[in-house]
Amino acid sequence: MTEKKENVTIKDVARQAGVSVATVSQVVNGNGHASEETKNKILRIIEETGYVPNSNARSLRKKQDDAVAILLPDISNEFYARMVQGIQDTLFSLGRNCVIFNTRYNEDIEKQSIELICAQHIKAVIAINCIQMDICKLPSDCCAVYIDSCPVTEKSNERYVYFSADHEHGAYLATEKLIQKGCRDLLMITCKTGEPATEQRRKGFNRACKDYQIENTLCYEAKPRDYNDAAQKIVQRLLKKGTHFDGVFAQNDIIATGVLTQLLQAGIRVPDQVKIVGFDDISFAQYAVLPLTTVHQPIWEMGSDAAKTVVELLEKGNEGRQNRVFPISLVIRQTT
Amino acid sequence: MTEKKENVTIKDVARQAGVSVATVSQVVNGNGHASEETKNKILRIIEETGYVPNSNARSLRKKQDDAVAILLPDISNEFYARMVQGIQDTLFSLGRNCVIFNTRYNEDIEKQSIELICAQHIKAVIAINCIQMDICKLPSDCCAVYIDSCPVTEKSNERYVYFSADHEHGAYLATEKLIQKGCRDLLMITCKTGEPATEQRRKGFNRACKDYQIENTLCYEAKPRDYNDAAQKIVQRLLKKGTHFDGVFAQNDIIATGVLTQLLQAGIRVPDQVKIVGFDDISFAQYAVLPLTTVHQPIWEMGSDAAKTVVELLEKGNEGRQNRVFPISLVIRQTT
DNA sequence: CTGAAAGCGCTAACAA
DNA sequence: TTGTTAGCGCTTTCAG
């Protein structure tokens, strides 16, 4: 039976090695006191047979899955995809893996995902910008890092930590740049109303406007799923009505791209007549029709750090761990 | 115990409903013959307690996990992300979920992912453009849809089906367009050598060149992970050497964007002096510095169809199912 | 240092 | 229509 490498169980390995399953288990998990000799023998048999432990059985027995769940709204948005890369890279180096729940900005799918997390007895989750902030819905023995899902003023505790980029500061810098470049009639196009990141960016925008005594401001919301299209429609409508604006703060780069497209199409010169600042600094901010001035977020780092943190939370509990606010910076390109 | 909704097991439900676990199991899985009365009672208790079946126990018992595995090389590439959306949308409507393995063009990670698939006893996989074509490595009771992972001439069988876009035709159309627009010195920048899609596109390019008697052709490979950067470096080097070319067939839109950036930076007019055609038609093909002429693939549809197919394969076996080649089309924008 | 045995939560015969 | 029971593959006391 050494040629077929399927459905080999711990029992098969034990039998072939002439030991008990307990010993095999100990060797596999490295927490035993097996002699070098038996250890080597078992390892050899494992190699030969291609034995791979049944993770369902293990999770069942331990009442705990060793995967980390990632909840996010849209995997085709590069912002989230790059954060996932950060998470995975770090998880991989910790010998763990993850399961991604792509919730499509849909509360039902989010709810269902949480049910799957319960069903699978996953005890570590990274929730990125999720709607369902009602954290009671996670089993009480679950650890979590919430990224942008909660106001970071939320106190972290034994099981939860809150991460966020410094959205307010980023928005302030973006708005300030527009004003310093001479814009007086500002348009902000936000992401989803109610999202913590959206609201903090709004705050930063408003504060900058106040500090510089800018009073002509417009604000519209781009519905998610298709930010680009939403942004184009907003600009189109404004242009048609003849509403004047000379500076646009787009709450993400996808929105900024939509604004840019529509403006250029209407024959408006950017940045001469209208200036634009985006947010996130995803790759096509660089490669857009006009490379975008935008607010850079340390996306990979936040993901990587979240992975490290959630695993520590799970393994050692929260040793006085604080919430984290990640610094952002303004990247000047050609739309301002 | 009706207020806490944690760690409620089938036993708890059975006890509270005054029935056996077998009956509960039957009701939950809908394959029993319970009376309306007991069924309703059980359903009510489930609702009250918030019982959710332990998927690890179920998978263990059934020797089969009901998740579908997705293997792909780079989730931050919008092409793959959008295909995932298609897969998930369809899987969701079938009441299944998926686990994504993001292998980073890394054979080790791919191997490890396959091990996790084995460990978890997942029996359905969708493998997109994966390296490990040695399908023997999947357990013999696994069903799979391979997308772009194998030459589609591979015969499908009881357990495997091969999907592919019509890469050769797409490449032919792209190349033909360049030639018809007057290009005579063609540069092709390929994706990873050896990938079936790469090789088929190469074939299409070569065939078009032959048909139109174009002899001055150059061919370089852009290494994955950072296609944009790789493409920029290739163009930079060529420009420095003074190598002449007036038409570029980029094997994906990310590469095309890199080419475009470098060309414009060198003061070369596109499409006047050099024309470019990309491949995939991902969103920023539309929003690039110059909207890209590119080959459109039905990405969402391929994903959706793959999901449907793999589930059917699993549930009913392969009822004479053929491989599929998806049609592509050329989208003309502003780089030709 | 190693083995025996209980049991995680669930499903599927089989009995009643 | 419903209940009893064996056992999926694994980890983990507890004995030896």
XYZ file of C-alpha atoms (C1' of nucleotides) in Angstrom:
704
model
C 0.000 0.000 0.000
C 2.903 2.350 -0.334
C 2.193 3.405 -3.889
C -1.243 4.887 -3.399
C -1.191 8.084 -1.437
C -4.857 8.458 -0.809
C -6.968 8.179 2.275
C -3.981 7.217 4.313
C -4.988 7.733 7.916
C -3.062 7.991 11.115
C -4.026 4.405 11.749
C -2.332 3.212 8.581
C 0.825 5.033 9.517
C 0.701 3.602 13.024
C 0.225 0.079 11.790
C 3.057 0.273 9.295
C 5.380 1.797 11.826
C 4.395 -0.735 14.428
C 3.405 1.909 16.968
C 0.163 3.327 18.313
C -1.771 6.199 16.824
C -1.005 8.262 19.900
C 2.674 8.112 19.143
C 2.145 9.095 15.529
C 0.012 12.010 16.623
C 2.690 13.158 19.007
C 5.361 13.014 16.354
C 3.214 14.809 13.817
C 2.443 17.592 16.246
C 5.901 17.780 17.722
C 4.713 17.797 21.294
C 5.672 14.323 22.287
C 8.655 12.607 23.774
C 9.246 9.980 21.174
C 12.677 8.446 20.805
C 14.721 9.475 17.829
C 14.388 6.007 16.466
C 10.602 5.789 16.441
C 10.352 9.367 15.344
C 12.480 8.694 12.288
C 10.621 5.557 11.480
C 7.286 7.340 11.636
C 8.543 10.245 9.565
C 9.781 7.825 6.956
C 6.456 6.044 6.745
C 4.658 9.355 6.472
C 6.912 10.310 3.614
C 6.434 6.989 1.882
C 2.694 6.866 2.214
C 2.081 10.545 1.554
C 0.007 10.751 4.711
C -1.616 14.106 5.306
C -3.618 14.610 8.498
C -7.347 15.124 8.111
C -7.879 18.710 9.113
C -11.588 18.209 9.669
C -10.937 15.541 12.263
C -8.319 17.646 13.918
C -10.491 20.733 14.029
C -13.379 18.730 15.342
C -11.331 17.231 18.109
C -9.653 20.484 19.063
C -12.887 22.439 18.730
C -10.873 24.943 16.842
C -9.898 25.415 13.225
C -6.459 26.817 12.598
C -7.469 28.884 9.613
C -7.934 32.634 9.845
C -11.057 34.096 8.276
C -10.886 37.282 6.235
C -14.073 39.261 5.755
C -13.977 41.894 3.043
C -16.509 43.571 0.756
C -14.970 43.274 -2.709
C -12.009 41.188 -3.730
C -11.883 42.757 -7.180
C -11.042 46.084 -5.597
C -7.265 46.129 -5.597
C -7.183 47.789 -2.207
C -8.637 44.708 -0.554
C -6.758 42.278 -2.753
C -3.442 43.823 -1.769
C -4.361 43.720 1.878
C -5.104 40.042 1.469
C -1.610 39.584 0.041
C -0.165 41.141 3.164
C -2.246 38.911 5.381
C -1.418 35.774 3.456
C 2.287 36.424 3.264
C 2.472 36.706 7.012
C 0.077 33.891 7.748
C 2.115 31.650 5.490
C 5.256 32.345 7.436
C 3.357 31.449 10.594
C 2.271 28.141 9.097
C -1.363 29.103 8.902
C -3.783 29.595 6.094
C -6.892 31.622 5.557
C -10.323 31.519 4.098
C -11.620 34.593 2.337
C -15.203 35.754 2.580
C -15.980 38.171 -0.210
C -19.199 39.739 0.961
C -20.009 42.026 -1.981
C -21.215 44.866 0.251
C -24.131 42.597 1.043
C -25.279 42.269 4.610
C -26.866 38.877 4.009
C -23.691 37.432 2.591
C -21.812 38.904 5.512
C -24.184 37.273 7.940
C -23.920 33.984 6.140
C -20.153 34.246 6.204
C -20.182 34.678 9.934
C -22.315 31.589 10.171
C -19.764 29.677 8.157
C -17.077 30.938 10.507
C -19.068 29.574 13.421
C -19.795 26.315 11.662
C -16.150 25.759 10.958
C -15.105 26.800 14.423
C -12.669 29.349 13.145
C -11.395 31.352 16.070
C -9.478 34.148 14.384
C -10.951 36.682 12.006
C -9.766 39.776 10.231
C -12.743 41.906 9.310
C -11.993 44.609 6.790
C -14.498 47.371 6.435
C -17.427 45.164 7.244
C -20.964 46.360 7.767
C -21.913 44.087 10.574
C -20.207 45.865 13.395
C -22.377 44.003 15.822
C -19.443 42.044 17.059
C -21.634 40.065 19.427
C -22.434 37.922 16.437
C -18.979 36.437 16.482
C -18.659 33.548 18.929
C -17.327 34.827 22.211
C -14.161 32.774 21.927
C -13.257 34.373 18.617
C -10.368 36.786 18.303
C -10.584 39.551 15.759
C -8.744 42.413 14.181
C -11.163 44.930 12.739
C -9.720 47.079 9.992
C -11.659 50.252 9.261
C -14.759 48.511 10.553
C -15.141 50.559 13.682
C -14.206 53.982 14.846
C -10.780 53.429 16.253
C -11.886 55.140 19.419
C -13.479 51.811 20.233
C -11.469 50.286 23.023
C -9.636 47.122 22.207
C -10.010 44.319 24.673
C -8.926 40.819 25.422
C -10.145 39.591 22.073
C -10.500 42.523 19.739
C -8.129 45.044 18.273
C -9.066 47.888 15.953
C -6.887 49.010 13.088
C -7.373 51.990 10.911
C -5.448 54.258 8.615
C -5.403 57.874 9.606
C -8.287 58.734 7.329
C -9.050 62.081 8.816
C -5.504 63.318 8.491
C -5.280 61.934 4.967
C -8.421 63.725 3.922
C -7.186 66.887 5.549
C -3.924 66.769 3.610
C -5.741 66.061 0.370
C -8.142 68.927 0.827
C -5.430 71.283 1.957
C -3.456 70.514 -1.176
C -6.411 71.399 -3.372
C -6.897 74.674 -1.546
C -3.238 75.565 -1.656
C -3.284 74.968 -5.371
C -5.975 77.592 -5.645
C -9.224 75.643 -5.613
C -12.130 77.456 -4.011
C -15.195 75.443 -5.020
C -14.689 71.956 -3.736
C -16.462 68.761 -4.578
C -16.094 65.682 -2.418
C -17.312 62.317 -3.628
C -17.511 59.907 -0.736
C -17.601 56.155 -0.412
C -20.496 54.523 1.355
C -22.150 56.750 3.929
C -21.850 55.381 7.419
C -18.624 53.509 6.819
C -16.153 54.643 9.467
C -13.498 55.424 6.867
C -15.961 57.501 4.872
C -17.023 59.480 7.889
C -13.517 60.144 9.098
C -12.482 61.333 5.675
C -15.508 63.560 5.621
C -14.408 65.017 8.928
C -10.936 65.742 7.611
C -12.357 67.382 4.519
C -14.706 69.558 6.554
C -12.025 70.543 9.006
C -9.686 71.637 6.227
C -12.461 73.631 4.580
C -13.182 75.327 7.865
C -9.540 76.071 8.616
C -9.130 77.704 5.215
C -12.534 79.327 5.143
C -13.777 77.522 2.088
C -17.515 77.706 1.990
C -18.497 76.451 -1.415
C -18.484 72.749 -0.961
C -20.476 69.995 -2.571
C -20.735 66.459 -1.383
C -22.039 63.356 -3.121
C -21.919 59.697 -2.356
C -20.774 57.096 -4.864
C -22.528 53.796 -4.340
C -20.130 50.892 -4.057
C -19.847 47.911 -6.423
C -19.191 50.259 -9.287
C -17.530 53.333 -7.901
C -16.179 54.390 -11.245
C -19.509 54.393 -12.947
C -21.173 56.104 -9.994
C -18.562 58.850 -10.007
C -18.932 59.397 -13.725
C -22.645 59.843 -13.361
C -22.277 62.354 -10.555
C -19.850 64.479 -12.527
C -21.946 64.229 -15.632
C -25.007 65.499 -13.814
C -23.098 68.344 -12.226
C -21.629 69.391 -15.544
C -25.007 69.330 -17.174
C -26.476 71.533 -14.459
C -23.558 73.889 -14.898
C -22.538 73.605 -11.267
C -19.095 75.058 -10.805
C -16.242 73.294 -9.022
C -12.505 73.505 -9.430
C -11.241 70.889 -6.979
C -12.342 67.327 -6.341
C -11.512 65.183 -3.365
C -12.374 61.627 -4.368
C -12.514 59.252 -1.445
C -10.842 56.523 -3.420
C -8.780 56.125 -6.567
C -11.495 54.344 -8.468
C -13.809 57.281 -7.932
C -11.000 59.648 -8.890
C -10.525 57.783 -12.138
C -14.192 58.094 -12.930
C -14.104 61.825 -12.266
C -11.058 62.206 -14.452
C -12.575 60.300 -17.330
C -15.750 62.354 -17.315
C -13.931 65.662 -16.988
C -11.567 64.977 -19.858
C -14.426 63.770 -21.962
C -16.180 67.084 -21.396
C -13.076 68.877 -22.587
C -12.156 70.195 -19.173
C -8.423 70.481 -18.590
C -6.982 68.674 -15.571
C -5.284 69.987 -13.513
C -5.578 73.440 -15.136
C -9.272 73.934 -14.678
C -10.092 71.256 -12.149
C -7.760 69.460 -9.756
C -8.292 66.027 -8.299
C -6.940 64.100 -5.333
C -7.707 60.429 -4.778
C -7.232 58.041 -1.897
C -5.554 54.624 -1.418
C -2.757 54.725 -3.977
C -3.602 51.469 -5.703
C -1.653 50.603 -8.793
C -3.675 52.332 -11.415
C -3.409 55.601 -9.572
C -0.015 55.562 -11.236
C -1.242 54.426 -14.603
C -4.421 56.416 -14.977
C -5.095 58.737 -17.899
C -3.286 61.226 -15.770
C -1.311 59.769 -12.879
C -3.282 60.644 -9.776
C -2.279 62.721 -6.843
C -3.539 60.565 -4.021
C -3.322 59.623 -0.381
C -1.084 56.639 0.136
C -2.122 53.941 2.601
C 0.324 51.271 3.775
C -1.955 48.519 2.549
C 0.340 45.512 2.626
C 1.691 46.499 6.013
C -1.739 46.827 7.560
C -2.653 43.379 6.301
C 0.576 41.848 7.429
C 0.306 43.432 10.836
C -3.291 42.348 11.207
C -2.315 38.757 10.541
C 0.450 38.861 13.096
C -1.804 40.489 15.634
C -4.748 38.161 15.284
C -2.563 35.106 15.671
C -0.956 36.564 18.767
C -4.354 37.404 20.134
C -5.365 33.809 19.656
C -2.253 32.254 21.055
C -1.403 34.584 23.887
C -4.402 36.788 24.419
C -4.233 40.554 24.326
C -1.204 41.606 26.284
C -2.080 45.235 26.659
C -2.233 45.587 22.921
C -3.361 48.951 21.736
C -5.395 49.872 18.734
C -3.335 51.033 15.803
C -3.679 53.982 13.541
C -1.482 53.716 10.466
C 0.162 56.808 9.061
C -0.693 57.948 5.576
C 1.012 60.366 3.211
C 0.163 62.445 0.207
C 1.648 61.385 -3.126
C 1.818 64.219 -5.600
C 1.378 63.250 -9.218
C -0.264 65.053 -12.106
C -3.836 65.844 -11.157
C -3.009 68.777 -8.872
C -29.843 27.900 27.746
C -31.804 29.553 25.004
C -30.085 32.917 25.304
C -26.570 31.836 24.512
C -26.097 30.806 20.939
C -22.732 29.232 21.252
C -21.562 25.690 21.025
C -25.062 24.457 20.616
C -24.790 20.938 19.246
C -27.202 18.638 17.557
C -27.552 16.904 20.914
C -28.787 20.062 22.605
C -31.350 20.585 19.918
C -32.459 16.964 20.154
C -32.823 17.133 23.902
C -34.817 20.333 23.861
C -37.063 19.072 21.122
C -37.519 15.784 22.861
C -36.349 13.775 19.870
C -33.221 11.890 18.870
C -30.227 13.359 17.133
C -31.001 11.276 14.077
C -34.294 13.040 13.644
C -32.684 16.427 13.989
C -30.064 15.465 11.456
C -32.728 14.367 9.031
C -34.652 17.582 9.389
C -31.548 19.691 9.003
C -30.524 17.855 5.865
C -33.994 17.569 4.457
C -33.672 13.940 3.551
C -35.824 12.436 6.229
C -39.422 11.558 6.675
C -40.218 13.554 9.764
C -43.785 14.558 10.507
C -44.713 18.163 10.003
C -45.160 18.505 13.703
C -41.731 17.362 14.804
C -40.134 19.142 11.900
C -41.644 22.440 12.993
C -40.700 21.878 16.565
C -37.102 21.162 15.656
C -36.925 24.136 13.332
C -38.212 26.346 16.109
C -35.646 25.089 18.589
C -32.901 25.598 16.024
C -34.073 29.139 15.506
C -34.236 29.799 19.235
C -30.881 28.347 20.091
C -29.074 29.633 17.046
C -27.795 26.157 16.343
C -25.404 25.909 13.441
C -24.108 22.492 12.423
C -20.423 21.849 12.911
C -19.059 21.643 9.395
C -15.908 19.888 10.521
C -17.883 17.052 12.022
C -20.046 16.812 8.985
C -17.132 16.812 6.573
C -15.340 14.248 8.666
C -18.310 11.980 8.741
C -19.126 12.364 5.067
C -15.473 12.160 4.079
C -16.188 15.104 1.896
C -16.144 18.846 2.377
C -18.761 20.802 0.518
C -16.548 23.750 -0.237
C -15.055 24.298 -3.667
C -11.370 25.149 -3.834
C -10.117 27.843 -6.177
C -6.457 27.811 -7.131
C -5.127 30.965 -8.730
C -1.768 32.711 -8.987
C -2.496 36.305 -7.960
C -5.651 37.617 -6.398
C -4.503 41.217 -6.785
C -4.632 40.819 -10.536
C -8.096 41.981 -11.427
C -8.440 39.288 -14.042
C -8.415 36.579 -11.392
C -10.395 38.594 -8.889
C -13.211 39.063 -11.350
C -13.220 35.412 -12.202
C -13.557 34.669 -8.503
C -16.593 36.935 -8.414
C -18.179 34.883 -11.159
C -17.414 31.666 -9.346
C -18.700 32.931 -6.009
C -21.900 34.381 -7.386
C -22.827 31.055 -8.866
C -21.624 28.975 -5.958
C -23.678 31.132 -3.624
C -26.822 30.456 -5.584
C -26.041 26.759 -5.322
C -25.693 26.993 -1.565
C -21.982 26.315 -1.570
C -18.967 28.294 -0.594
C -15.364 28.329 -1.626
C -11.884 28.599 -0.316
C -9.363 30.567 -2.310
C -5.744 29.532 -2.652
C -3.666 32.454 -3.829
C -0.474 30.781 -4.927
C 1.619 33.792 -5.933
C 3.102 32.057 -8.979
C 4.927 29.909 -6.469
C 5.099 26.205 -7.026
C 5.676 25.460 -3.362
C 2.622 27.372 -2.293
C 0.674 25.609 -4.983
C 1.846 22.269 -3.709
C 1.004 23.210 -0.167
C -2.423 24.347 -1.275
C -3.103 21.007 -2.850
C -2.097 19.403 0.404
C -4.602 21.562 2.237
C -7.235 20.510 -0.261
C -6.431 16.896 0.514
C -6.339 17.511 4.236
C -9.724 19.127 4.169
C -11.147 16.493 1.875
C -12.381 19.019 -0.616
C -13.626 17.194 -3.664
C -14.194 20.012 -6.138
C -11.530 22.352 -7.413
C -11.303 25.096 -9.981
C -7.694 25.557 -10.986
C -6.994 28.756 -12.855
C -3.764 28.987 -14.728
C -1.900 26.823 -12.299
C 1.613 25.541 -12.787
C 1.135 22.107 -11.359
C -0.494 20.439 -14.278
C 0.396 17.108 -12.843
C -3.199 16.386 -12.089
C -2.343 13.071 -10.523
C -1.534 15.094 -7.459
C -5.180 15.736 -6.829
C -6.872 12.873 -4.984
C -8.482 10.554 -7.494
C -11.952 11.294 -6.179
C -11.582 15.020 -6.827
C -13.465 16.754 -9.609
C -11.863 19.697 -11.319
C -12.342 22.401 -13.878
C -9.031 23.609 -15.203
C -9.078 27.084 -16.652
C -6.152 27.933 -18.913
C -4.105 25.369 -17.013
C -3.843 22.856 -19.796
C -3.917 22.892 -23.520
C -7.584 22.493 -24.211
C -6.774 19.649 -26.555
C -6.478 17.622 -23.389
C -9.434 15.298 -23.300
C -11.900 15.854 -20.529
C -13.010 12.788 -18.653
C -15.221 11.593 -15.884
C -13.688 14.013 -13.423
C -11.958 16.769 -15.323
C -13.050 19.455 -17.723
C -10.799 21.985 -19.399
C -11.826 25.561 -20.030
C -9.967 28.135 -21.984
C -10.529 31.379 -23.783
C -9.690 31.352 -27.452
C -6.244 32.749 -26.876
C -4.860 31.949 -30.267
C -7.666 33.620 -32.100
C -7.496 36.612 -29.768
C -3.821 37.029 -30.383
C -4.349 36.667 -34.100
C -6.953 39.424 -34.119
C -4.752 41.679 -32.033
C -1.753 41.190 -34.259
C -3.794 41.553 -37.417
C -5.151 44.853 -36.178
C -1.638 46.174 -35.622
C -0.609 45.105 -39.090
C -3.689 46.554 -40.738
C -2.985 49.828 -39.007
C 0.371 49.876 -40.727
C 2.775 48.383 -38.201
C 5.650 46.454 -39.696
C 8.098 45.952 -36.834
C 6.256 44.102 -34.143
C 7.118 43.578 -30.526
C 5.333 40.970 -28.449
C 5.689 40.925 -24.691
C 4.491 37.631 -23.328
C 3.349 36.405 -19.970
C 5.122 33.510 -18.350
C 6.733 31.157 -20.825
C 5.217 27.715 -20.725
C 1.820 28.808 -19.533
C -0.701 27.406 -21.974
C -2.338 30.797 -22.492
C 1.026 32.367 -23.217
C 1.930 29.728 -25.733
C -1.388 29.850 -27.525
C -1.181 33.596 -27.801
C 2.306 33.237 -29.144
C 0.975 30.885 -31.777
C -1.720 33.344 -32.807
C 0.824 36.139 -33.049
C 3.175 34.049 -35.144
C 0.446 32.853 -37.432
C -0.735 36.398 -38.098
C 2.814 37.521 -38.791
C 3.247 34.670 -41.221
C -0.063 35.293 -42.964
C 0.828 38.929 -43.490
C 4.495 38.337 -44.203
C 5.790 40.325 -41.304
C 9.333 39.313 -40.577
C 10.642 41.854 -38.140
C 9.390 40.567 -34.868
C 10.745 40.776 -31.385
C 9.626 38.776 -28.423
C 10.282 39.257 -24.734
C 8.870 37.720 -21.617
C 7.586 39.786 -18.708
C 8.058 37.984 -15.430
C 4.895 37.753 -13.383
C 4.276 39.303 -9.950
C 5.010 42.737 -11.362
C 4.132 42.673 -15.017
C 3.953 46.434 -15.265
C 7.435 46.968 -13.983
C 8.815 44.146 -16.090
C 7.245 45.598 -19.213
C 8.603 49.049 -18.481
C 12.107 47.676 -18.149
C 11.882 45.790 -21.423
C 10.743 48.859 -23.324
C 13.323 51.019 -21.638
C 16.107 48.689 -22.665
C 14.863 48.496 -26.233
C 14.581 52.252 -26.500
C 18.071 52.696 -25.168
C 19.477 50.266 -27.707
C 17.599 52.102 -30.389
C 15.727 49.028 -31.505
C 12.898 50.009 -33.760
C 9.313 48.817 -33.360
C 6.021 50.388 -34.291
C 3.487 47.924 -32.913
C 3.267 46.143 -29.599
C 1.164 43.127 -28.747
C 1.088 42.962 -24.947
C -0.177 39.657 -23.644
C -2.120 41.349 -20.880
C -3.415 44.795 -20.011
C -1.024 45.288 -17.156
C 1.898 44.781 -19.504
C 0.247 47.076 -22.034
C -0.024 49.776 -19.406
C 3.647 49.454 -18.598
C 4.552 49.747 -22.269
C 2.356 52.790 -22.635
C 3.833 54.528 -19.627
C 7.375 54.017 -20.802
C 6.642 55.050 -24.364
C 4.906 58.268 -23.371
C 7.663 59.042 -20.954
C 10.163 58.763 -23.787
C 8.116 61.243 -25.770
C 6.901 58.695 -28.270
C 3.421 59.363 -29.566
C 0.849 56.619 -29.166
C -0.804 55.557 -31.403
C 0.888 57.760 -34.030
C 4.369 56.329 -33.765
C 3.708 53.112 -31.909
C 0.462 51.196 -31.541
C -0.433 48.880 -28.713
C -2.944 46.098 -28.169
C -3.496 44.487 -24.781
C -5.335 41.408 -23.580
C -8.056 40.674 -20.962
C -10.018 43.920 -20.896
C -9.831 44.487 -17.173
C -11.199 47.722 -15.822
C -8.207 49.930 -16.164
C -7.852 49.087 -19.809
C -10.636 51.650 -20.045
C -9.083 54.118 -17.659
C -5.454 53.975 -18.663
C -3.467 57.020 -19.717
C -4.837 56.163 -23.110
C -7.754 53.756 -23.101
C -6.367 50.501 -24.430
C -7.324 48.588 -27.488
C -7.478 45.102 -26.080
C -8.805 41.589 -26.413
C -11.898 41.093 -24.330
C -12.337 37.865 -22.374
C -15.678 36.895 -20.823
C -14.135 36.667 -17.390
C -17.174 36.576 -15.132
C -18.908 34.095 -17.416
C -15.985 31.720 -17.437
C -15.890 31.758 -13.655
C -19.605 31.328 -13.315
C -19.657 28.495 -15.783
C -16.730 26.789 -14.105
C -18.567 26.835 -10.801
C -21.687 25.352 -12.302
C -19.684 22.720 -14.101
C -17.574 21.579 -11.191
C -20.606 21.150 -8.970
C -22.360 19.128 -11.640
C -19.259 17.038 -12.093
C -19.290 16.313 -8.397
C -22.962 15.581 -8.085
C -23.695 13.790 -11.321
C -20.376 12.904 -12.860
C -19.370 13.945 -16.337
C -22.313 13.322 -18.600
C -20.514 13.621 -21.870
C -19.404 17.081 -20.962
C -17.080 18.664 -23.454
C -14.229 21.032 -22.915
C -15.122 24.633 -23.554
C -13.377 27.325 -25.493
C -14.793 30.757 -24.756
C -15.052 33.293 -27.556
C -13.114 36.530 -27.334
C -13.416 39.790 -29.191
C -11.293 42.785 -30.001
C -12.226 46.058 -28.307
C -10.951 49.060 -30.186
C -10.022 52.044 -28.069
C -7.288 54.606 -28.461
C -3.963 52.826 -28.663
C -4.331 51.653 -32.252
C 8.973 6.657 26.187
C 4.663 4.397 24.477
C -0.187 2.589 24.360
C -5.227 2.210 25.496
C -9.278 4.442 25.287
C -12.597 8.177 25.399
C -14.897 11.351 22.779
C -15.273 15.804 19.573
C -20.418 16.418 16.438
C -22.318 14.398 12.953
C -24.534 10.879 9.440
C -26.364 6.636 7.919
C -27.547 1.982 8.373
C -30.590 -0.654 10.688
C -34.222 -1.585 14.134
C -38.317 -0.712 16.126
C -42.137 8.038 11.562
C -38.456 7.827 14.961
C -34.495 5.968 17.799
C -30.132 3.279 18.584
C -25.707 2.862 17.439
C -21.270 2.585 15.084
C -17.686 5.101 13.609
C -15.403 9.073 10.487
C -9.735 10.548 12.032
C -7.824 12.786 15.357
C -5.925 14.516 20.165
C -5.358 13.912 24.824
C -5.454 12.338 29.346
C -4.011 8.608 32.037
C -1.523 4.143 32.820
C 2.091 1.471 32.274
